[in-house]
């Protein structure tokens, strides 16, 4: 199967079968993104055709929206406090299905970048 990989300039990213990505999208994180403020991470992804925005939600119920351009989106998010760090991202697919993913932070997300 053909793979689609979404990788940023530091090498962070994810890969999945292209046919799955076209229908379900994908999400990745980079806790040490170039240009990110200290204590922030870049969360980004790919969505299917027709999706115009995504919503990132935190454990405390707060939400952040990110616009989609050419099937791609990105958001800078604070890593602390942990109850306000987005833990999920979702969108409504063109067929009306609600798609949601856990945001895949690395285990050392709160450690300083080197």
JSON list of N, CA and C in Angstrom, two decimals, residues 69-113:
[
{"chain": "A", "resi": 69, "resn": "UNK", "atom": "N", "xyz": [-6.48, 24.85, 5.30]},
{"chain": "A", "resi": 69, "resn": "UNK", "atom": "CA", "xyz": [-6.13, 25.38, 3.99]},
{"chain": "A", "resi": 69, "resn": "UNK", "atom": "C", "xyz": [-5.45, 24.29, 3.18]},
{"chain": "A", "resi": 70, "resn": "UNK", "atom": "N", "xyz": [-5.99, 23.97, 2.02]},
{"chain": "A", "resi": 70, "resn": "UNK", "atom": "CA", "xyz": [-5.45, 22.92, 1.16]},
{"chain": "A", "resi": 70, "resn": "UNK", "atom": "C", "xyz": [-5.29, 21.60, 1.92]},
{"chain": "A", "resi": 71, "resn": "UNK", "atom": "N", "xyz": [-6.30, 21.27, 2.72]},
{"chain": "A", "resi": 71, "resn": "UNK", "atom": "CA", "xyz": [-6.39, 20.02, 3.49]},
{"chain": "A", "resi": 71, "resn": "UNK", "atom": "C", "xyz": [-5.43, 19.96, 4.68]},
{"chain": "A", "resi": 72, "resn": "UNK", "atom": "N", "xyz": [-4.71, 21.02, 4.97]},
{"chain": "A", "resi": 72, "resn": "UNK", "atom": "CA", "xyz": [-3.76, 21.05, 6.09]},
{"chain": "A", "resi": 72, "resn": "UNK", "atom": "C", "xyz": [-4.20, 22.06, 7.13]},
{"chain": "A", "resi": 73, "resn": "UNK", "atom": "N", "xyz": [-3.86, 21.78, 8.39]},
{"chain": "A", "resi": 73, "resn": "UNK", "atom": "CA", "xyz": [-4.13, 22.71, 9.49]},
{"chain": "A", "resi": 73, "resn": "UNK", "atom": "C", "xyz": [-2.98, 22.64, 10.48]},
{"chain": "A", "resi": 74, "resn": "UNK", "atom": "N", "xyz": [-2.84, 23.68, 11.30]},
{"chain": "A", "resi": 74, "resn": "UNK", "atom": "CA", "xyz": [-1.85, 23.66, 12.36]},
{"chain": "A", "resi": 74, "resn": "UNK", "atom": "C", "xyz": [-2.30, 24.61, 13.46]},
{"chain": "A", "resi": 75, "resn": "UNK", "atom": "N", "xyz": [-1.83, 24.32, 14.67]},
{"chain": "A", "resi": 75, "resn": "UNK", "atom": "CA", "xyz": [-2.14, 25.16, 15.82]},
{"chain": "A", "resi": 75, "resn": "UNK", "atom": "C", "xyz": [-0.98, 25.09, 16.80]},
{"chain": "A", "resi": 76, "resn": "UNK", "atom": "N", "xyz": [-0.62, 26.22, 17.39]},
{"chain": "A", "resi": 76, "resn": "UNK", "atom": "CA", "xyz": [0.35, 26.25, 18.48]},
{"chain": "A", "resi": 76, "resn": "UNK", "atom": "C", "xyz": [-0.45, 26.15, 19.77]},
{"chain": "A", "resi": 77, "resn": "UNK", "atom": "N", "xyz": [-0.05, 25.23, 20.64]},
{"chain": "A", "resi": 77, "resn": "UNK", "atom": "CA", "xyz": [-0.79, 25.01, 21.89]},
{"chain": "A", "resi": 77, "resn": "UNK", "atom": "C", "xyz": [0.17, 25.03, 23.07]},
{"chain": "A", "resi": 78, "resn": "UNK", "atom": "N", "xyz": [-0.31, 25.55, 24.20]},
{"chain": "A", "resi": 78, "resn": "UNK", "atom": "CA", "xyz": [0.47, 25.55, 25.43]},
{"chain": "A", "resi": 78, "resn": "UNK", "atom": "C", "xyz": [0.49, 24.14, 26.01]},
{"chain": "A", "resi": 79, "resn": "UNK", "atom": "N", "xyz": [1.64, 23.71, 26.48]},
{"chain": "A", "resi": 79, "resn": "UNK", "atom": "CA", "xyz": [1.77, 22.37, 27.06]},
{"chain": "A", "resi": 79, "resn": "UNK", "atom": "C", "xyz": [1.36, 22.35, 28.54]},
{"chain": "A", "resi": 80, "resn": "UNK", "atom": "N", "xyz": [1.39, 23.51, 29.19]},
{"chain": "A", "resi": 80, "resn": "UNK", "atom": "CA", "xyz": [0.96, 23.58, 30.59]},
{"chain": "A", "resi": 80, "resn": "UNK", "atom": "C", "xyz": [0.01, 24.76, 30.75]},
{"chain": "A", "resi": 81, "resn": "UNK", "atom": "N", "xyz": [-0.90, 24.73, 31.68]},
{"chain": "A", "resi": 81, "resn": "UNK", "atom": "CA", "xyz": [-1.16, 23.61, 32.58]},
{"chain": "A", "resi": 81, "resn": "UNK", "atom": "C", "xyz": [-1.79, 22.44, 31.82]},
{"chain": "A", "resi": 82, "resn": "UNK", "atom": "N", "xyz": [-1.58, 21.24, 32.32]},
{"chain": "A", "resi": 82, "resn": "UNK", "atom": "CA", "xyz": [-2.00, 20.05, 31.58]},
{"chain": "A", "resi": 82, "resn": "UNK", "atom": "C", "xyz": [-3.51, 19.96, 31.40]},
{"chain": "A", "resi": 83, "resn": "UNK", "atom": "N", "xyz": [-4.30, 20.54, 32.30]},
{"chain": "A", "resi": 83, "resn": "UNK", "atom": "CA", "xyz": [-5.76, 20.46, 32.13]},
{"chain": "A", "resi": 83, "resn": "UNK", "atom": "C", "xyz": [-6.26, 21.35, 31.01]},
{"chain": "A", "resi": 84, "resn": "UNK", "atom": "N", "xyz": [-5.40, 22.25, 30.51]},
{"chain": "A", "resi": 84, "resn": "UNK", "atom": "CA", "xyz": [-5.79, 23.11, 29.39]},
{"chain": "A", "resi": 84, "resn": "UNK", "atom": "C", "xyz": [-5.05, 22.74, 28.10]},
{"chain": "A", "resi": 85, "resn": "UNK", "atom": "N", "xyz": [-4.17, 21.75, 28.17]},
{"chain": "A", "resi": 85, "resn": "UNK", "atom": "CA", "xyz": [-3.48, 21.29, 26.96]},
{"chain": "A", "resi": 85, "resn": "UNK", "atom": "C", "xyz": [-4.45, 20.45, 26.15]},
{"chain": "A", "resi": 86, "resn": "UNK", "atom": "N", "xyz": [-4.69, 20.81, 24.89]},
{"chain": "A", "resi": 86, "resn": "UNK", "atom": "CA", "xyz": [-5.62, 20.00, 24.08]},
{"chain": "A", "resi": 86, "resn": "UNK", "atom": "C", "xyz": [-5.20, 18.54, 24.05]},
{"chain": "A", "resi": 87, "resn": "UNK", "atom": "N", "xyz": [-6.17, 17.65, 24.24]},
{"chain": "A", "resi": 87, "resn": "UNK", "atom": "CA", "xyz": [-5.89, 16.22, 24.23]},
{"chain": "A", "resi": 87, "resn": "UNK", "atom": "C", "xyz": [-6.53, 15.51, 23.04]},
{"chain": "A", "resi": 88, "resn": "UNK", "atom": "N", "xyz": [-7.44, 16.21, 22.35]},
{"chain": "A", "resi": 88, "resn": "UNK", "atom": "CA", "xyz": [-8.12, 15.60, 21.20]},
{"chain": "A", "resi": 88, "resn": "UNK", "atom": "C", "xyz": [-8.35, 16.66, 20.13]},
{"chain": "A", "resi": 89, "resn": "UNK", "atom": "N", "xyz": [-8.41, 16.19, 18.90]},
{"chain": "A", "resi": 89, "resn": "UNK", "atom": "CA", "xyz": [-8.74, 17.05, 17.77]},
{"chain": "A", "resi": 89, "resn": "UNK", "atom": "C", "xyz": [-9.83, 16.36, 16.97]},
{"chain": "A", "resi": 90, "resn": "UNK", "atom": "N", "xyz": [-10.78, 17.13, 16.47]},
{"chain": "A", "resi": 90, "resn": "UNK", "atom": "CA", "xyz": [-11.86, 16.53, 15.70]},
{"chain": "A", "resi": 90, "resn": "UNK", "atom": "C", "xyz": [-12.39, 17.47, 14.64]},
{"chain": "A", "resi": 91, "resn": "UNK", "atom": "N", "xyz": [-13.18, 16.89, 13.74]},
{"chain": "A", "resi": 91, "resn": "UNK", "atom": "CA", "xyz": [-13.82, 17.65, 12.68]},
{"chain": "A", "resi": 91, "resn": "UNK", "atom": "C", "xyz": [-15.00, 16.86, 12.18]},
{"chain": "A", "resi": 92, "resn": "UNK", "atom": "N", "xyz": [-15.83, 17.53, 11.39]},
{"chain": "A", "resi": 92, "resn": "UNK", "atom": "CA", "xyz": [-16.96, 16.89, 10.76]},
{"chain": "A", "resi": 92, "resn": "UNK", "atom": "C", "xyz": [-16.58, 16.61, 9.31]},
{"chain": "A", "resi": 93, "resn": "UNK", "atom": "N", "xyz": [-16.60, 15.34, 8.93]},
{"chain": "A", "resi": 93, "resn": "UNK", "atom": "CA", "xyz": [-16.26, 14.94, 7.56]},
{"chain": "A", "resi": 93, "resn": "UNK", "atom": "C", "xyz": [-17.38, 15.37, 6.61]},
{"chain": "A", "resi": 94, "resn": "UNK", "atom": "N", "xyz": [-17.07, 15.46, 5.33]},
{"chain": "A", "resi": 94, "resn": "UNK", "atom": "CA", "xyz": [-18.09, 15.86, 4.34]},
{"chain": "A", "resi": 94, "resn": "UNK", "atom": "C", "xyz": [-19.34, 14.99, 4.37]},
{"chain": "A", "resi": 95, "resn": "UNK", "atom": "N", "xyz": [-19.21, 13.71, 4.78]},
{"chain": "A", "resi": 95, "resn": "UNK", "atom": "CA", "xyz": [-20.39, 12.84, 4.83]},
{"chain": "A", "resi": 95, "resn": "UNK", "atom": "C", "xyz": [-21.17, 13.00, 6.14]},
{"chain": "A", "resi": 96, "resn": "UNK", "atom": "N", "xyz": [-20.72, 13.96, 7.01]},
{"chain": "A", "resi": 96, "resn": "UNK", "atom": "CA", "xyz": [-21.41, 14.22, 8.27]},
{"chain": "A", "resi": 96, "resn": "UNK", "atom": "C", "xyz": [-20.87, 13.44, 9.45]},
{"chain": "A", "resi": 97, "resn": "UNK", "atom": "N", "xyz": [-19.95, 12.50, 9.21]},
{"chain": "A", "resi": 97, "resn": "UNK", "atom": "CA", "xyz": [-19.38, 11.72, 10.31]},
{"chain": "A", "resi": 97, "resn": "UNK", "atom": "C", "xyz": [-18.43, 12.60, 11.12]},
{"chain": "A", "resi": 98, "resn": "UNK", "atom": "N", "xyz": [-18.53, 12.49, 12.44]},
{"chain": "A", "resi": 98, "resn": "UNK", "atom": "CA", "xyz": [-17.61, 13.20, 13.33]},
{"chain": "A", "resi": 98, "resn": "UNK", "atom": "C", "xyz": [-16.35, 12.34, 13.50]},
{"chain": "A", "resi": 99, "resn": "UNK", "atom": "N", "xyz": [-15.20, 12.91, 13.17]},
{"chain": "A", "resi": 99, "resn": "UNK", "atom": "CA", "xyz": [-13.92, 12.22, 13.27]},
{"chain": "A", "resi": 99, "resn": "UNK", "atom": "C", "xyz": [-13.14, 12.84, 14.43]},
{"chain": "A", "resi": 100, "resn": "UNK", "atom": "N", "xyz": [-12.56, 12.01, 15.28]},
{"chain": "A", "resi": 100, "resn": "UNK", "atom": "CA", "xyz": [-11.77, 12.53, 16.41]},
{"chain": "A", "resi": 100, "resn": "UNK", "atom": "C", "xyz": [-10.54, 11.67, 16.62]},
{"chain": "A", "resi": 101, "resn": "UNK", "atom": "N", "xyz": [-9.46, 12.31, 17.00]},
{"chain": "A", "resi": 101, "resn": "UNK", "atom": "CA", "xyz": [-8.20, 11.64, 17.31]},
{"chain": "A", "resi": 101, "resn": "UNK", "atom": "C", "xyz": [-7.65, 12.16, 18.62]},
{"chain": "A", "resi": 102, "resn": "UNK", "atom": "N", "xyz": [-7.01, 11.29, 19.39]},
{"chain": "A", "resi": 102, "resn": "UNK", "atom": "CA", "xyz": [-6.21, 11.74, 20.52]},
{"chain": "A", "resi": 102, "resn": "UNK", "atom": "C", "xyz": [-4.97, 12.42, 19.94]},
{"chain": "A", "resi": 103, "resn": "UNK", "atom": "N", "xyz": [-4.55, 13.51, 20.56]},
{"chain": "A", "resi": 103, "resn": "UNK", "atom": "CA", "xyz": [-3.34, 14.19, 20.10]},
{"chain": "A", "resi": 103, "resn": "UNK", "atom": "C", "xyz": [-2.13, 13.43, 20.63]},
{"chain": "A", "resi": 104, "resn": "UNK", "atom": "N", "xyz": [-1.24, 13.00, 19.74]},
{"chain": "A", "resi": 104, "resn": "UNK", "atom": "CA", "xyz": [-0.13, 12.12, 20.15]},
{"chain": "A", "resi": 104, "resn": "UNK", "atom": "C", "xyz": [1.11, 12.86, 20.65]},
{"chain": "A", "resi": 105, "resn": "UNK", "atom": "N", "xyz": [1.03, 13.42, 21.86]},
{"chain": "A", "resi": 105, "resn": "UNK", "atom": "CA", "xyz": [2.22, 14.05, 22.43]},
{"chain": "A", "resi": 105, "resn": "UNK", "atom": "C", "xyz": [3.24, 12.98, 22.80]},
{"chain": "A", "resi": 106, "resn": "UNK", "atom": "N", "xyz": [4.52, 13.35, 22.75]},
{"chain": "A", "resi": 106, "resn": "UNK", "atom": "CA", "xyz": [5.55, 12.42, 23.18]},
{"chain": "A", "resi": 106, "resn": "UNK", "atom": "C", "xyz": [5.55, 12.33, 24.70]},
{"chain": "A", "resi": 107, "resn": "UNK", "atom": "N", "xyz": [6.07, 11.23, 25.26]},
{"chain": "A", "resi": 107, "resn": "UNK", "atom": "CA", "xyz": [6.08, 11.07, 26.72]},
{"chain": "A", "resi": 107, "resn": "UNK", "atom": "C", "xyz": [6.85, 12.18, 27.44]},
{"chain": "A", "resi": 108, "resn": "UNK", "atom": "N", "xyz": [7.81, 12.79, 26.75]},
{"chain": "A", "resi": 108, "resn": "UNK", "atom": "CA", "xyz": [8.61, 13.86, 27.37]},
{"chain": "A", "resi": 108, "resn": "UNK", "atom": "C", "xyz": [8.17, 15.26, 26.92]},
{"chain": "A", "resi": 109, "resn": "UNK", "atom": "N", "xyz": [6.89, 15.40, 26.62]},
{"chain": "A", "resi": 109, "resn": "UNK", "atom": "CA", "xyz": [6.36, 16.66, 26.09]},
{"chain": "A", "resi": 109, "resn": "UNK", "atom": "C", "xyz": [6.64, 17.86, 26.99]},
{"chain": "A", "resi": 110, "resn": "UNK", "atom": "N", "xyz": [6.73, 17.64, 28.29]},
{"chain": "A", "resi": 110, "resn": "UNK", "atom": "CA", "xyz": [6.96, 18.75, 29.21]},
{"chain": "A", "resi": 110, "resn": "UNK", "atom": "C", "xyz": [8.44, 19.02, 29.49]},
{"chain": "A", "resi": 111, "resn": "UNK", "atom": "N", "xyz": [9.32, 18.24, 28.87]},
{"chain": "A", "resi": 111, "resn": "UNK", "atom": "CA", "xyz": [10.76, 18.45, 29.06]},
{"chain": "A", "resi": 111, "resn": "UNK", "atom": "C", "xyz": [11.24, 19.57, 28.13]},
{"chain": "A", "resi": 112, "resn": "UNK", "atom": "N", "xyz": [12.22, 20.35, 28.58]},
{"chain": "A", "resi": 112, "resn": "UNK", "atom": "CA", "xyz": [12.75, 21.42, 27.72]},
{"chain": "A", "resi": 112, "resn": "UNK", "atom": "C", "xyz": [13.36, 20.84, 26.44]},
{"chain": "A", "resi": 113, "resn": "UNK", "atom": "N", "xyz": [13.23, 21.57, 25.36]},
{"chain": "A", "resi": 113, "resn": "UNK", "atom": "CA", "xyz": [13.81, 21.14, 24.08]},
{"chain": "A", "resi": 113, "resn": "UNK", "atom": "C", "xyz": [15.31, 21.38, 24.11]}
]
